[in-house]
Amino acid sequence: QVQLVESGGGLVQAGGSLRLSCTVSGRTFSYYVGWFRQAPGKEREFVAVIRWTGGSTYYAESVKGRFTISRDNAENTVYLQMMSLKPEDTAVYYCAARQRAIMTYSSWGYDYWGQGTQVTVSS
């Protein structure tokens, strides 16, 4: 089992920055920990993911160059640093963990999920 605890969401003006945190715990190793988001009326979509061992990162094209995913092994925490935020980034952001060794961009491939944290970007 894996537990994911998220923090860092909030309200920010367009062009601003926000950092989300996801603390991972549990007995089972997660090969990948990533972030997804879901805006009202839309499907949950991939944002970014990091491979725990080695630190390989993958980003959605819509956030590439603006968002950075990273990990702190000692603290078992994954971060999503969001910069140059746009109103279209407004969504509930979820941390998720995958326990298979092959990467996937699909939310269906992630086994454990946090409760979500609201990110609102105002104009």
mmCIF file with all atom_site columns, N, CA and C in Angstrom, residues 13 32 60 92:
data_model
loop_
_atom_site.group_PDB
_atom_site.id
_atom_site.type_symbol
_atom_site.label_atom_id
_atom_site.label_alt_id
_atom_site.label_comp_id
_atom_site.label_asym_id
_atom_site.label_entity_id
_atom_site.label_seq_id
_atom_site.pdbx_PDB_ins_code
_atom_site.Cartn_x
_atom_site.Cartn_y
_atom_site.Cartn_z
_atom_site.occupancy
_atom_site.B_iso_or_equiv
_atom_site.pdbx_formal_charge
_atom_site.auth_seq_id
_atom_site.auth_comp_id
_atom_site.auth_asym_id
_atom_site.auth_atom_id
_atom_site.pdbx_PDB_model_num
ATOM 1  N N  . GLN A 1 13 ? -2.124 34.637 -8.952  1.00 0.00 ? 13 GLN A N  1
ATOM 2  C CA . GLN A 1 13 ? -2.398 35.427 -10.147 1.00 0.00 ? 13 GLN A CA 1
ATOM 3  C C  . GLN A 1 13 ? -1.653 34.873 -11.349 1.00 0.00 ? 13 GLN A C  1
ATOM 4  N N  . TYR A 1 32 ? 7.087  5.064  -10.168 1.00 0.00 ? 32 TYR A N  1
ATOM 5  C CA . TYR A 1 32 ? 6.828  6.399  -10.675 1.00 0.00 ? 32 TYR A CA 1
ATOM 6  C C  . TYR A 1 32 ? 5.880  7.132  -9.747  1.00 0.00 ? 32 TYR A C  1
ATOM 7  N N  . ALA A 1 60 ? 3.886  16.840 -19.791 1.00 0.00 ? 60 ALA A N  1
ATOM 8  C CA . ALA A 1 60 ? 2.930  17.171 -20.824 1.00 0.00 ? 60 ALA A CA 1
ATOM 9  C C  . ALA A 1 60 ? 3.427  18.385 -21.594 1.00 0.00 ? 60 ALA A C  1
ATOM 10 N N  . VAL A 1 92 ? -7.935 20.860 -10.148 1.00 0.00 ? 92 VAL A N  1
ATOM 11 C CA . VAL A 1 92 ? -7.536 20.096 -8.973  1.00 0.00 ? 92 VAL A CA 1
ATOM 12 C C  . VAL A 1 92 ? -6.343 19.244 -9.384  1.00 0.00 ? 92 VAL A C  1
#
